[in-house]
mmCIF file of C-alpha atoms in Angstrom:
data_model
loop_
_atom_site.group_PDB
_atom_site.id
_atom_site.type_symbol
_atom_site.label_atom_id
_atom_site.label_comp_id
_atom_site.label_asym_id
_atom_site.label_seq_id
_atom_site.Cartn_x
_atom_site.Cartn_y
_atom_site.Cartn_z
ATOM 1 C CA GLU A 23 0.000 0.000 0.000
ATOM 2 C CA ARG A 24 2.787 2.385 0.856
ATOM 3 C CA TYR A 25 3.984 2.772 -2.721
ATOM 4 C CA VAL A 26 0.624 3.960 -4.029
ATOM 5 C CA GLU A 27 -0.331 6.233 -1.126
ATOM 6 C CA TYR A 28 -0.675 9.927 -1.876
ATOM 7 C CA ASP A 29 1.926 11.107 0.639
ATOM 8 C CA PHE A 30 4.538 8.693 -0.673
ATOM 9 C CA THR A 31 4.022 9.579 -4.323
ATOM 10 C CA ALA A 32 3.894 13.312 -3.533
ATOM 11 C CA SER A 33 7.165 13.053 -1.615
ATOM 12 C CA LEU A 34 8.787 11.118 -4.440
ATOM 13 C CA GLU A 35 7.578 13.702 -6.946
ATOM 14 C CA GLU A 36 9.181 16.460 -4.863
ATOM 15 C CA LYS A 37 12.442 14.531 -4.822
ATOM 16 C CA LEU A 38 12.288 14.103 -8.592
ATOM 17 C CA ASP A 39 11.792 17.857 -8.946
ATOM 18 C CA GLU A 40 14.832 18.429 -6.735
ATOM 19 C CA ILE A 41 16.835 16.026 -8.891
ATOM 20 C CA SER A 42 15.859 17.903 -12.041
ATOM 21 C CA ASP A 43 16.816 21.191 -10.323
ATOM 22 C CA GLY A 44 20.213 19.748 -9.434
ATOM 23 C CA LYS A 45 19.540 19.876 -5.674
ATOM 24 C CA LEU A 46 19.581 16.111 -5.129
ATOM 25 C CA ALA A 47 21.701 13.337 -6.612
ATOM 26 C CA TRP A 48 19.545 10.788 -8.413
ATOM 27 C CA LYS A 49 21.723 7.898 -7.249
ATOM 28 C CA ASP A 50 21.116 8.823 -3.602
ATOM 29 C CA VAL A 51 17.347 8.988 -4.115
ATOM 30 C CA LEU A 52 17.344 5.700 -5.995
ATOM 31 C CA ARG A 53 19.502 4.015 -3.329
ATOM 32 C CA ASP A 54 17.165 5.207 -0.541
ATOM 33 C CA PHE A 55 14.102 4.065 -2.468
ATOM 34 C CA TRP A 56 15.585 0.686 -3.348
ATOM 35 C CA LYS A 57 16.652 -0.060 0.222
ATOM 36 C CA ASP A 58 13.031 -0.013 1.422
ATOM 37 C CA PHE A 59 11.473 -1.316 -1.781
ATOM 38 C CA SER A 60 13.713 -4.379 -2.070
ATOM 39 C CA GLY A 61 12.766 -5.311 1.496
ATOM 40 C CA ALA A 62 9.095 -5.087 0.574
ATOM 41 C CA VAL A 63 9.701 -7.244 -2.498
ATOM 42 C CA ASP A 64 11.523 -9.826 -0.388
ATOM 43 C CA ASP A 65 8.539 -9.963 1.964
ATOM 44 C CA ILE A 66 6.049 -10.800 -0.781
ATOM 45 C CA LYS A 67 8.004 -12.707 -3.416
ATOM 46 C CA GLU A 68 7.329 -16.022 -1.684
ATOM 47 C CA LEU A 69 3.541 -15.609 -1.897
ATOM 48 C CA ARG A 70 1.743 -18.185 -3.999
ATOM 49 C CA VAL A 71 -0.544 -16.951 -6.782
ATOM 50 C CA THR A 72 -3.442 -18.932 -5.334
ATOM 51 C CA ASP A 73 -3.024 -17.167 -1.976
ATOM 52 C CA VAL A 74 -3.114 -13.787 -3.701
ATOM 53 C CA LEU A 75 -6.206 -14.752 -5.721
ATOM 54 C CA ASP A 76 -7.959 -15.995 -2.589
ATOM 55 C CA ALA A 77 -7.216 -12.695 -0.827
ATOM 56 C CA LEU A 78 -8.435 -10.714 -3.859
ATOM 57 C CA ASN A 79 -11.600 -12.829 -3.999
ATOM 58 C CA ASP A 80 -12.300 -12.007 -0.361
ATOM 59 C CA GLU A 81 -11.539 -8.284 -0.692
ATOM 60 C CA LEU A 82 -13.313 -7.708 -4.011
ATOM 61 C CA ALA A 83 -16.323 -9.970 -3.448
ATOM 62 C CA PRO A 84 -18.659 -7.146 -2.351
ATOM 63 C CA LEU A 85 -17.797 -5.194 -5.512
ATOM 64 C CA VAL A 86 -17.666 -8.018 -8.039
ATOM 65 C CA PHE A 87 -20.432 -10.153 -6.536
ATOM 66 C CA PRO A 88 -22.834 -7.734 -4.798
ATOM 67 C CA GLU A 89 -25.572 -9.145 -2.604
ATOM 68 C CA ARG A 90 -28.802 -9.991 -4.385
ATOM 69 C CA GLU A 91 -32.141 -8.621 -3.275
ATOM 70 C CA ASP A 92 -33.560 -12.119 -2.937
ATOM 71 C CA GLY A 93 -30.690 -13.144 -0.643
ATOM 72 C CA SER A 94 -29.399 -15.868 -2.953
ATOM 73 C CA ASN A 95 -25.691 -16.487 -3.387
ATOM 74 C CA PRO A 96 -24.331 -13.967 -5.926
ATOM 75 C CA ARG A 97 -21.472 -16.316 -6.817
ATOM 76 C CA ILE A 98 -23.655 -19.157 -8.104
ATOM 77 C CA CYS A 99 -22.893 -19.872 -11.758
ATOM 78 C CA PRO A 100 -25.752 -18.553 -13.903
ATOM 79 C CA THR A 101 -25.190 -21.330 -16.459
ATOM 80 C CA CYS A 102 -25.065 -24.510 -14.380
ATOM 81 C CA GLY A 103 -26.512 -23.229 -11.100
ATOM 82 C CA THR A 104 -24.114 -25.271 -8.984
ATOM 83 C CA GLY A 105 -20.621 -23.849 -9.501
ATOM 84 C CA ASN A 106 -19.257 -20.770 -7.743
ATOM 85 C CA LEU A 107 -17.879 -17.779 -9.619
ATOM 86 C CA SER A 108 -14.482 -16.445 -8.569
ATOM 87 C CA LEU A 109 -11.445 -14.638 -9.911
ATOM 88 C CA LYS A 110 -9.156 -16.852 -11.963
ATOM 89 C CA LEU A 111 -6.080 -16.371 -14.116
ATOM 90 C CA GLY A 112 -6.297 -17.396 -17.719
ATOM 91 C CA THR A 113 -4.270 -17.431 -20.899
ATOM 92 C CA PHE A 114 -5.929 -14.265 -22.173
ATOM 93 C CA GLY A 115 -5.995 -12.317 -18.908
ATOM 94 C CA ALA A 116 -7.537 -12.512 -15.505
#
């Protein structure tokens, strides 16, 4: 989350402006960024794709599969009526 938060990106943008103005050395900024970022990458690189998809299914379920007025399961397959819909990876996208 940190790398997409407003404060982080605003701070990075300020540093990039200072680099372009010659006030900061780009190698120093990149080294500082990479030190934290590589640690974050190390923390998540061992995650399995199925674990990530399961977490996304749980987080996005209310948006992708909103509750139905009749109270029935919104994930029931509309074709067969028995399967459950979920996020999956495929050859042509997710």
